[in-house]
Tab-separated table of C-alpha atoms and ligand atoms in Angstrom:
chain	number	residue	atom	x	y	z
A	276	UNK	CA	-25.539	-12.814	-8.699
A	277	UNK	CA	-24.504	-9.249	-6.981
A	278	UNK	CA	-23.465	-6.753	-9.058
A	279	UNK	CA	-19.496	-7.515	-9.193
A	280	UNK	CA	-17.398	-4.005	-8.445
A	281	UNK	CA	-14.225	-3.456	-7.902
A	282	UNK	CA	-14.431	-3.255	-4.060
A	283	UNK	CA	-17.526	-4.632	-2.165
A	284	UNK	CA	-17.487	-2.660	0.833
A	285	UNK	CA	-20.751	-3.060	1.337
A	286	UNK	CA	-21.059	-6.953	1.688
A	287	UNK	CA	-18.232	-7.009	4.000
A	288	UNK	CA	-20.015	-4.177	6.582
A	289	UNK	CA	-23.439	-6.530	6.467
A	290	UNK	CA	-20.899	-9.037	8.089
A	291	UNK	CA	-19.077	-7.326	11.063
A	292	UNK	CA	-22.744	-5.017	11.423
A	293	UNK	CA	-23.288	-5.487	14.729
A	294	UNK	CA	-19.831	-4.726	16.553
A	295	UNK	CA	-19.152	-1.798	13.934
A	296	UNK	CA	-22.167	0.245	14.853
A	297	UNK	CA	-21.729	-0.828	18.980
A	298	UNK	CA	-18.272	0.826	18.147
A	299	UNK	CA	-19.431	4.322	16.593
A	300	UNK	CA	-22.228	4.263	18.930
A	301	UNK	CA	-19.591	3.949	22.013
A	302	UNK	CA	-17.603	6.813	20.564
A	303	UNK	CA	-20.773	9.050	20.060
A	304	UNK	CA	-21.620	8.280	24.231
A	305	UNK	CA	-18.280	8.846	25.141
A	306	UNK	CA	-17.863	12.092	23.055
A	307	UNK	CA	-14.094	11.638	22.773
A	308	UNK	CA	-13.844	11.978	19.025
A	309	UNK	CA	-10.170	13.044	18.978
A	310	UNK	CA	-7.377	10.986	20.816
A	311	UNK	CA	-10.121	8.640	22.569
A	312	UNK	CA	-9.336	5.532	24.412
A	313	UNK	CA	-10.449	3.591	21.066
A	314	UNK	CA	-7.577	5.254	19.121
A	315	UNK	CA	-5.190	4.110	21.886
A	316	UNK	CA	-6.888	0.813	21.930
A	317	UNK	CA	-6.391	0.186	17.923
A	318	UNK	CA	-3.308	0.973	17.981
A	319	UNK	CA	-2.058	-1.574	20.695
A	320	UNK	CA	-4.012	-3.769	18.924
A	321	UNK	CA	-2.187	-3.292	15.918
A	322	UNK	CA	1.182	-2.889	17.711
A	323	UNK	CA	0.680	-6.579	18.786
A	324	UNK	CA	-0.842	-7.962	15.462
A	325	UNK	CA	2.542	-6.889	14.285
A	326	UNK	CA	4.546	-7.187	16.706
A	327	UNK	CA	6.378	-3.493	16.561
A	328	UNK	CA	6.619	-1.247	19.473
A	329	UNK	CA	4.885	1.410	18.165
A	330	UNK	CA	2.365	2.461	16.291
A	331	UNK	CA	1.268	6.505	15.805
A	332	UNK	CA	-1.896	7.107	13.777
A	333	UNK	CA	-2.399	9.771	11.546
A	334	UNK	CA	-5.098	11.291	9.038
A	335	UNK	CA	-4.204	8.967	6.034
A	336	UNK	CA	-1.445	7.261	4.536
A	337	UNK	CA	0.273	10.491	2.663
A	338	UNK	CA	0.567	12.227	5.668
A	339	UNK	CA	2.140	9.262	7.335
A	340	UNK	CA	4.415	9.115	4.525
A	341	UNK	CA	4.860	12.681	5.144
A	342	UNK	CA	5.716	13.001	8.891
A	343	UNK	CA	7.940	9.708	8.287
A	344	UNK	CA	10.456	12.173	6.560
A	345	UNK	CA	10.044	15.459	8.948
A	346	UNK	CA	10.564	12.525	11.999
A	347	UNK	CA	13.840	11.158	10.406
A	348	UNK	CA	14.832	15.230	9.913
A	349	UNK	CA	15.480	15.224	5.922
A	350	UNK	CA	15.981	18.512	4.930
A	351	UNK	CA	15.378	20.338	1.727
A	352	UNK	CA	18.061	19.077	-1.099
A	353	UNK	CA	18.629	15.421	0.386
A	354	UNK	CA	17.727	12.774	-2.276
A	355	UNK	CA	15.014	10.075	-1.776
A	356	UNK	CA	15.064	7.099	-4.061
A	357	UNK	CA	11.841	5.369	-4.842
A	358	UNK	CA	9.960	3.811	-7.222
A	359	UNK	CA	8.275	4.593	-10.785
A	360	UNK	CA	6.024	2.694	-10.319
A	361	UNK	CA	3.316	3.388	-7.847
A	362	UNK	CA	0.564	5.598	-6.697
A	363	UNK	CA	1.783	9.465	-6.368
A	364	UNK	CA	1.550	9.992	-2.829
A	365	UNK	CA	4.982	8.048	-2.260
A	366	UNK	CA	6.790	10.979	-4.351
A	367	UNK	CA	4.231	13.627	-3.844
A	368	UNK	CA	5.677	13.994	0.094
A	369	UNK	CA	9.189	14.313	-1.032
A	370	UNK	CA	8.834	17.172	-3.399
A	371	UNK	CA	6.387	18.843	-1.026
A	372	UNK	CA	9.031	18.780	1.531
A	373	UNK	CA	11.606	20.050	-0.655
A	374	UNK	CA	13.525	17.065	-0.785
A	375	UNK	CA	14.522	15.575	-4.269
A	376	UNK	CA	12.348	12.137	-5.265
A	377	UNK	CA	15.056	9.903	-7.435
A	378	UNK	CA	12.896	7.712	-9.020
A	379	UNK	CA	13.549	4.334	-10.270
A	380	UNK	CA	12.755	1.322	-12.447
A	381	UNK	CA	10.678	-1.881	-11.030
A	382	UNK	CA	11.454	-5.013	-11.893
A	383	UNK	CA	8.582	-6.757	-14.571
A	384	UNK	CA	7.714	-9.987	-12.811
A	385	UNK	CA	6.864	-8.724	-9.496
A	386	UNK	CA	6.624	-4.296	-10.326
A	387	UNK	CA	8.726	-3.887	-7.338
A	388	UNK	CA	11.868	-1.310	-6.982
A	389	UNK	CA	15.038	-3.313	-8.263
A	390	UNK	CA	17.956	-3.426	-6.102
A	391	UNK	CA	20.079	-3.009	-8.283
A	392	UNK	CA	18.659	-0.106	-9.493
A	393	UNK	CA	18.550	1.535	-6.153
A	394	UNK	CA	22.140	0.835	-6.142
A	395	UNK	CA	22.895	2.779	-9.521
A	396	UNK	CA	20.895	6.357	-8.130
A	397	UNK	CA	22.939	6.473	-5.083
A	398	UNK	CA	24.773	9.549	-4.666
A	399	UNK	CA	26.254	11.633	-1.506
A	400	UNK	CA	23.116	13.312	-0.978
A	401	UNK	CA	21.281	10.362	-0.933
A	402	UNK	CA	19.175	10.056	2.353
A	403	UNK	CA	16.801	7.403	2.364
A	404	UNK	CA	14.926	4.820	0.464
A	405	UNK	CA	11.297	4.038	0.129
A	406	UNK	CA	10.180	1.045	-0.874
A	407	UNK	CA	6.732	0.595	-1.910
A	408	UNK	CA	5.095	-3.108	-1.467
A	409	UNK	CA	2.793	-2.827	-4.106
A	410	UNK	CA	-0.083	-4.512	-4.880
A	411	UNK	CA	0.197	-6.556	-1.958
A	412	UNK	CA	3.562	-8.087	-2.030
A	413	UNK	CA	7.263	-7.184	-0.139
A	414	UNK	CA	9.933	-5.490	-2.119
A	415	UNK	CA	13.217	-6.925	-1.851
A	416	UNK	CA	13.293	-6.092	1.701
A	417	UNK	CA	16.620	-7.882	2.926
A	418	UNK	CA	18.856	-6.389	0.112
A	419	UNK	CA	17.425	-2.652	0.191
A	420	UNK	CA	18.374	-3.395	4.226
A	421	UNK	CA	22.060	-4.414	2.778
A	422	UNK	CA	22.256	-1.343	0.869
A	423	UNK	CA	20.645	1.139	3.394
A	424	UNK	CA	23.499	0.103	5.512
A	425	UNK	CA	26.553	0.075	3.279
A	426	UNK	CA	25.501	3.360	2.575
A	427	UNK	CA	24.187	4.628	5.943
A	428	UNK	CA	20.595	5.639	4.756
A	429	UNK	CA	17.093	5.635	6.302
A	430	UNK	CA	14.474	2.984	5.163
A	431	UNK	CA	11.187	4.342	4.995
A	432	UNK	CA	8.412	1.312	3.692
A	433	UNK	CA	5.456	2.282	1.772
A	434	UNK	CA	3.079	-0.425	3.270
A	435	UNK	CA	-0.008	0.992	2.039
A	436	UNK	CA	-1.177	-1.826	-0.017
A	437	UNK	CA	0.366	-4.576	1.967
A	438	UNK	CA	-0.588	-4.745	5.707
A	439	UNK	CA	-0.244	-8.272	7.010
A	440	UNK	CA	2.138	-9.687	4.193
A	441	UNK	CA	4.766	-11.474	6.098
A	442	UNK	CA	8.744	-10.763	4.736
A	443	UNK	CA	10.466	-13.959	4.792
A	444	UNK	CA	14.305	-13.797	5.439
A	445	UNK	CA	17.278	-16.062	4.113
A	446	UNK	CA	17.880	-17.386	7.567
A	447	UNK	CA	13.757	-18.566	7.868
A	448	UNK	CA	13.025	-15.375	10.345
A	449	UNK	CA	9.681	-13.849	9.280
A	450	UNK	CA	8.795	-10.002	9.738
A	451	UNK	CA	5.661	-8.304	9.050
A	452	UNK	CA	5.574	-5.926	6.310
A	453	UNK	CA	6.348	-2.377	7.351
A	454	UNK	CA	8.592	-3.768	10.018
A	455	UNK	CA	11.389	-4.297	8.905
A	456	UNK	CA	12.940	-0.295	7.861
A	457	UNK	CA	13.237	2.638	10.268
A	458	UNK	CA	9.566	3.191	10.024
A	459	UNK	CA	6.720	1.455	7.837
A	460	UNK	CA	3.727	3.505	6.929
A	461	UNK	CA	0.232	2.404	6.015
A	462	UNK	CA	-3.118	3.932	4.784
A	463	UNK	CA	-7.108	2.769	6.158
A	464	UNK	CA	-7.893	4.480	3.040
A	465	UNK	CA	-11.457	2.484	2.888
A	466	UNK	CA	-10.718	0.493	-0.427
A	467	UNK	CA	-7.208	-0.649	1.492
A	468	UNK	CA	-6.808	-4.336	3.011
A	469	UNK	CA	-7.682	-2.681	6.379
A	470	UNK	CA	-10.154	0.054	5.263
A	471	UNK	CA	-11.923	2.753	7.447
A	472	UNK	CA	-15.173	4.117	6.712
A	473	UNK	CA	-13.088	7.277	5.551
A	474	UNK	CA	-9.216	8.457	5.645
A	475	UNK	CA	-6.917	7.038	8.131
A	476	UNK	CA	-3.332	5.974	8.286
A	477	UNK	CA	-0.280	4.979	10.591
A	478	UNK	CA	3.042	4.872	11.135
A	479	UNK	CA	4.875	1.964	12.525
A	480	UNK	CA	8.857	2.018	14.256
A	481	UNK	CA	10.658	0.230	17.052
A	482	UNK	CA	12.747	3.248	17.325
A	483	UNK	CA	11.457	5.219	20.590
A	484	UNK	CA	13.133	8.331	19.119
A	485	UNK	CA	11.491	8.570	16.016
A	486	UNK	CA	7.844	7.172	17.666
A	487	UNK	CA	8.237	10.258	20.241
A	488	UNK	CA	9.490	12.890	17.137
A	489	UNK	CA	6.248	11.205	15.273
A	490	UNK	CA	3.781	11.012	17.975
A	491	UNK	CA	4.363	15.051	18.150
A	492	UNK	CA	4.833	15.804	14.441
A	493	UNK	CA	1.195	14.236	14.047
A	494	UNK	CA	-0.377	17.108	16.761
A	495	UNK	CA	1.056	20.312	15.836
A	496	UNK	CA	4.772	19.520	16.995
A	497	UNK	CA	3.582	19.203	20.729
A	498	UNK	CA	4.698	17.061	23.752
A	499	UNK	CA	3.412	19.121	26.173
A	500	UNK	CA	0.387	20.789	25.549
A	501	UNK	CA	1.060	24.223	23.731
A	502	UNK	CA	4.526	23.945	23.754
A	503	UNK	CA	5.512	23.139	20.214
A	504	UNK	CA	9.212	21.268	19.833
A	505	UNK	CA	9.081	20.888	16.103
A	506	UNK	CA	6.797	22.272	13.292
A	507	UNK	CA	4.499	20.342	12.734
A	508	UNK	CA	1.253	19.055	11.088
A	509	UNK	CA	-2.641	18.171	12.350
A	510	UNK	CA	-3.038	14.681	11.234
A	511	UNK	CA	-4.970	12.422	13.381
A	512	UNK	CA	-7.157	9.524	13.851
A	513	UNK	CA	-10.245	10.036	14.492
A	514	UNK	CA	-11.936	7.661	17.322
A	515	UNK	CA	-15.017	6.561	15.061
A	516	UNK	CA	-12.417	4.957	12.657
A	517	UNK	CA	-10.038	4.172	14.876
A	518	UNK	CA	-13.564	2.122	16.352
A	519	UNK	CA	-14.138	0.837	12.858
A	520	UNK	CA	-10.758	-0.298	12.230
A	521	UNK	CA	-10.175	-2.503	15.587
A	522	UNK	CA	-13.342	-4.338	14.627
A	523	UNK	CA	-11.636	-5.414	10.935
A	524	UNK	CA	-8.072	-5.647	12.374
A	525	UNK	CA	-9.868	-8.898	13.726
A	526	UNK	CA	-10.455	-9.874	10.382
A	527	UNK	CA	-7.255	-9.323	8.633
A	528	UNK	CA	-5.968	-12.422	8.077
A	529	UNK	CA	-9.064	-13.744	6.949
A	530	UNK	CA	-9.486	-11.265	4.771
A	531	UNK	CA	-6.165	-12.143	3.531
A	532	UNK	CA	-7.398	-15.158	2.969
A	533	UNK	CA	-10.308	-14.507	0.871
A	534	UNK	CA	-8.323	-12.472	-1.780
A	535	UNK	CA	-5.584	-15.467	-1.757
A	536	UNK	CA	-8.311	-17.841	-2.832
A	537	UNK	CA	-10.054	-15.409	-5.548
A	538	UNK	CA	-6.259	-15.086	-6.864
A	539	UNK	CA	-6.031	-18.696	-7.025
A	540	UNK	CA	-9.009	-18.480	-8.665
A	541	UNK	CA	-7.947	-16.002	-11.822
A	542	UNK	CA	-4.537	-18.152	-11.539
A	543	UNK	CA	-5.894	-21.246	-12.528
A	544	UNK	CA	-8.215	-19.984	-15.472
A	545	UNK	CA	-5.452	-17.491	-16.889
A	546	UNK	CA	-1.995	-20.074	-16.060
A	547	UNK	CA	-1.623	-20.736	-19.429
A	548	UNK	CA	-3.117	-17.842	-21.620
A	549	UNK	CA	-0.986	-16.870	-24.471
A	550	UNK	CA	-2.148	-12.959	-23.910
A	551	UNK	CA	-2.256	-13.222	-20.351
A	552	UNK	CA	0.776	-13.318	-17.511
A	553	UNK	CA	-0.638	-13.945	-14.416
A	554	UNK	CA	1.546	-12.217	-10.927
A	555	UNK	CA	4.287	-13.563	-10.137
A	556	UNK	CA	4.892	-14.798	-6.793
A	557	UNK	CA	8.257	-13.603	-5.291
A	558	UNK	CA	9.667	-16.178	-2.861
A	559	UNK	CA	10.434	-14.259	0.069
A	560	UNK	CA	7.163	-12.876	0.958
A	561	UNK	CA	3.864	-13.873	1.361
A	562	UNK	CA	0.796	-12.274	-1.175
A	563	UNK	CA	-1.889	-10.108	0.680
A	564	UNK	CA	-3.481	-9.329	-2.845
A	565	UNK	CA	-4.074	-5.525	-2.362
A	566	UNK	CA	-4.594	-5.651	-6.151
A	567	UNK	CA	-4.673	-8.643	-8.425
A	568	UNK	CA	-2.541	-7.197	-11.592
A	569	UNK	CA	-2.215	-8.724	-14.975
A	570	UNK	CA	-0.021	-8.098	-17.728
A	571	UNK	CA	-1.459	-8.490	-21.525
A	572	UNK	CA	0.112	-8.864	-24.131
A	573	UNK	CA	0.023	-8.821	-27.856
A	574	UNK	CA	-4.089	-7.291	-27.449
A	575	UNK	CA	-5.707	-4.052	-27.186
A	576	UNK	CA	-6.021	-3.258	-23.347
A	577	UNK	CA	-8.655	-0.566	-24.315
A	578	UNK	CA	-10.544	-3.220	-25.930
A	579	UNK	CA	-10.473	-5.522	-23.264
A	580	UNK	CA	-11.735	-2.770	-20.913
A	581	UNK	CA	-14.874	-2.318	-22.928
A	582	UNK	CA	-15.733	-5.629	-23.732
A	583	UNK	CA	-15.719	-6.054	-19.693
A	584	UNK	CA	-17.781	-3.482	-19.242
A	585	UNK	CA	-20.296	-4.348	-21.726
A	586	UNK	CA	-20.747	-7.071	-19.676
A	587	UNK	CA	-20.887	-5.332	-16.505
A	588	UNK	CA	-17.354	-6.384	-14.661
A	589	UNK	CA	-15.279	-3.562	-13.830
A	590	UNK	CA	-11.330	-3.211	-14.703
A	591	UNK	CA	-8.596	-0.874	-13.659
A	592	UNK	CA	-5.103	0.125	-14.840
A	593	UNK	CA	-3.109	0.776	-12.202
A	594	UNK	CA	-0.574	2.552	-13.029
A	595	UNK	CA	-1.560	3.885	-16.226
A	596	UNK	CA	1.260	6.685	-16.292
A	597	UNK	CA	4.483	6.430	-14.635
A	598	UNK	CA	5.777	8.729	-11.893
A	599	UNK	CA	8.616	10.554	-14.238
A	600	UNK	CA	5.916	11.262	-17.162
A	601	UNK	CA	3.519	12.812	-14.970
A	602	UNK	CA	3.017	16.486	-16.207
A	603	UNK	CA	3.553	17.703	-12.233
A	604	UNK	CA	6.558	15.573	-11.681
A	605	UNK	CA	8.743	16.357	-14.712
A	606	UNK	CA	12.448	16.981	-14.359
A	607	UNK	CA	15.581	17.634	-16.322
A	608	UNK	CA	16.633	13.940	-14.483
A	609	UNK	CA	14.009	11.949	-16.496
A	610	UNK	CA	12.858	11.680	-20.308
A	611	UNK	CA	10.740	9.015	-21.691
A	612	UNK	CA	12.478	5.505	-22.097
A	613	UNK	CA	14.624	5.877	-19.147
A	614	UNK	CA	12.712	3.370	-17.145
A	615	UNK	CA	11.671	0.846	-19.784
A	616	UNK	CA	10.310	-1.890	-17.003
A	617	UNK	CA	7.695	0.539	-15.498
A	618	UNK	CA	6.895	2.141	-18.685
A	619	UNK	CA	6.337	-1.102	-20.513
A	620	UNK	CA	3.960	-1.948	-17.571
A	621	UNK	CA	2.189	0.967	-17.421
A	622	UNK	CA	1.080	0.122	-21.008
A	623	UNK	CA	0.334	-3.731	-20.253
A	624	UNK	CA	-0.902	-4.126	-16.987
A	625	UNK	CA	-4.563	-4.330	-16.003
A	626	UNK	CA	-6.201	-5.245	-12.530
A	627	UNK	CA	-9.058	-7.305	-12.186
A	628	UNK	CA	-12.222	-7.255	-8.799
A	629	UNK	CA	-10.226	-8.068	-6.160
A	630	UNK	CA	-11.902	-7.832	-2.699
A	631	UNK	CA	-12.905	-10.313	0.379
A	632	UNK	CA	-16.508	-10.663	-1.076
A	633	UNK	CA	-16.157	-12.296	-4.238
A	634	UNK	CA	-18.278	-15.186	-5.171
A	635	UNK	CA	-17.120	-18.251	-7.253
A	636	UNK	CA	-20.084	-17.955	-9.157
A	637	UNK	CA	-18.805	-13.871	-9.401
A	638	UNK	CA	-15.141	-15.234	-10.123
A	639	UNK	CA	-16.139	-17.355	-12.702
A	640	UNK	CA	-18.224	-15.043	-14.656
A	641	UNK	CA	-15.227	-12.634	-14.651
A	642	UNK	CA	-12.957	-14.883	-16.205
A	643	UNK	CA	-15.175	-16.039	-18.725
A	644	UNK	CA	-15.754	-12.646	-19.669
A	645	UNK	CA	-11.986	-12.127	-19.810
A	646	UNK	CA	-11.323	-15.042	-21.672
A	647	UNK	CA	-14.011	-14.650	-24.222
A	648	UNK	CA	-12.438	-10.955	-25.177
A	649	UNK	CA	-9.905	-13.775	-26.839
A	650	UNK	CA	-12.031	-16.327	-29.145
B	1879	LIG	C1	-3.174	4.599	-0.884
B	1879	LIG	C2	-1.722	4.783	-0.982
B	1879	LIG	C3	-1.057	5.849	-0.341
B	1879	LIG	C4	-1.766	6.992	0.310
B	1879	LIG	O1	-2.719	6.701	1.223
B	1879	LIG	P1	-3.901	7.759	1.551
B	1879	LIG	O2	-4.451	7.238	2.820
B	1879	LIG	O3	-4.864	7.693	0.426
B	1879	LIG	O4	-3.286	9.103	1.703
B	1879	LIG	C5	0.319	5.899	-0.414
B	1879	LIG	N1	1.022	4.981	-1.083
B	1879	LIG	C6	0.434	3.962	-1.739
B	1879	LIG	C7	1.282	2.974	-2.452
B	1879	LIG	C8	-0.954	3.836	-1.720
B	1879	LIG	O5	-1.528	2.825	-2.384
């Protein structure tokens, strides 16, 4: 049996071999290593696979995050609600742009940003709203639209760990994640569902306003070549990736695949656990299984951890400390017990392997380990 990790990158490259390295080799010939055909090419690919207008690359997923808000014009002082719960890039844009991050609880079956919770931090200098699909699933996406309109703000999607997850609306019409705001944003961070072999990202809009105000912001504030409309950034895609990428954009879906059936996997041997709640599946979109998080209960997590390891499978906590309680993040807004749902998480959740390379005989001896932390 392979040594199980976390993320098998490696396993998955021996697959797609061949018309990875006739990519990077094409790139090397042509010598266009910055805004090469292949950059263009990936992201009409992507553009199609989900079905948005357009699509403007960038150097990873923060900065995406990041030009999102200069593109949309927020200005220093405006409030942008988000979530808790998630990695620090979502709020680590907002403060670094001087706007105010508003953070906010998640609800405990599915860790995404309540509604109703957005609805609460609203106030006139409320701007926009970023919802984070984490772990691989859609927020709420049809009521945070509802409330972005009542109240006239932007919707900015933090798709980083759910590329390919379809949103399912009330009346049966189905939208890719990322879609469905003013702009969606996504990382090819290379542990991500669609990795590079290094830092990439994207943003994604049908608004040809905001793609032209992006498409700028992304190289130096420029249009025209050394005429600079806006103040902007140096964030690009680089062709190798961009080469990399197009090859396992093929591959999405049946990569999607492959982490649905090792979920299905953990689901049936931890169902009925008295320690162990397995994810929740919300209704309205589908699972792309970014992460496979657990929640324990009534047991030592730390325990857990190093009875795994003893017996060589890898586990992760994400998030093991909520947004508000980070030391860099505090504020006179937050104090600890203000967001009980993401704090109680933060204690209980853990994350098993989750990748597109798992074995049964792997996925089996992981939760046999787990479950024999219990007898
Ligand atoms: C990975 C990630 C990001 C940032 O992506 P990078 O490419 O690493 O900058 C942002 N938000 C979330 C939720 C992420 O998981």
């Amino acid at each position: 049996m392979n040594k199980i990790q976390m993320v098998d990158l490696a396993s998955q490259y021996k697959k797609i071999k061949t018309e990875v390295d006739q990519g990077i080799q094409e790139v090397i010939d042509s010598t266009a290593f910055i805004k090469g055909p292949k950059v263009r090419s990936f992201e009409q690919h992507l553009a199609d696979y989900l079905n948005i207008k357009h699509i403007i690359s960038c150097g990873n997923g923060t900065d995406a995050l990041q030009v999102a808000m200069m593109a949309l014009g927020l200005k220093p002082g405006d409030e942008v609600i988000t979530t808790s719960f998630t990695f620090i890039a979502t709020a680590e844009v907002i403060a670094l742009l001087g706007l105010t991050p508003v953070l906010v609880d998640v609800n405990p079956d599915t860790y995404n940003i309540d509604p109703q919770a957005i609805r609460n931090a609203i106030t006139p200098k409320t701007k926009a709203i970023v919802p984070v699909h984490l772990f691989g699933q859609c927020a709420p996406m049809e009521e945070i639209m509802e409330i972005a309109k009542e109240n006239k703000l932007y919707v900015i999607e933090d798709n980083a760990q759910a590329i390919g997850a379809d949103y399912i609306f009330e009346d049966g019409s189905i939208r890719k994640s990322g879609t469905i705001g003013d702009i969606g944003c996504t990382s090819f961070f290379p542990s991500k569902n669609l990795g590079a072999f290094g830092d990439g990202g994207a943003l994604f809009t049908n608004d040809d306003t905001i793609a032209e105000q992006a498409r700028a912001i992304v190289n130096h504030g420029m249009k025209v070549r050394y005429y600079h409309d806006y103040i902007g950034v140096n964030s690009r895609l680089d062709s190798i990736q961009a080469a990399i990428l197009d090859v396992k954009l093929k591959h999405l879906d049946e990569y999607a695949m492959a982490r649905n059936y090792a979920a299905e996997h953990y689901d049936k041997a931890f169902a009925n656990h008295p320690n162990i709640t397995i994810p929740k599946r919300y209704n309205k979109s589908t699972h792309v299984f970014h992460q496979y998080t657990l929640k324990l209960k009534d047991a030592d997590r730390t325990a857990l951890q190093e009875h795994l390891k003893e017996l060589g499978i890898p586990m992760m906590i994400y998030y093991p400390v909520p947004l508000h309680l980070q030391k860099a993040y505090q504020s006179d807004r937050y104090s600890e017990g203000d967001f009980p749902v993401t704090e109680c998480l933060s204690k209980a959740v853990f994350s098993l392997p989750m990748h597109t390379e798992l074995s049964v005989e792997q996925l089996e001896y992981i939760t046999n380990g787990v479950l024999s932390f219990f007898k």
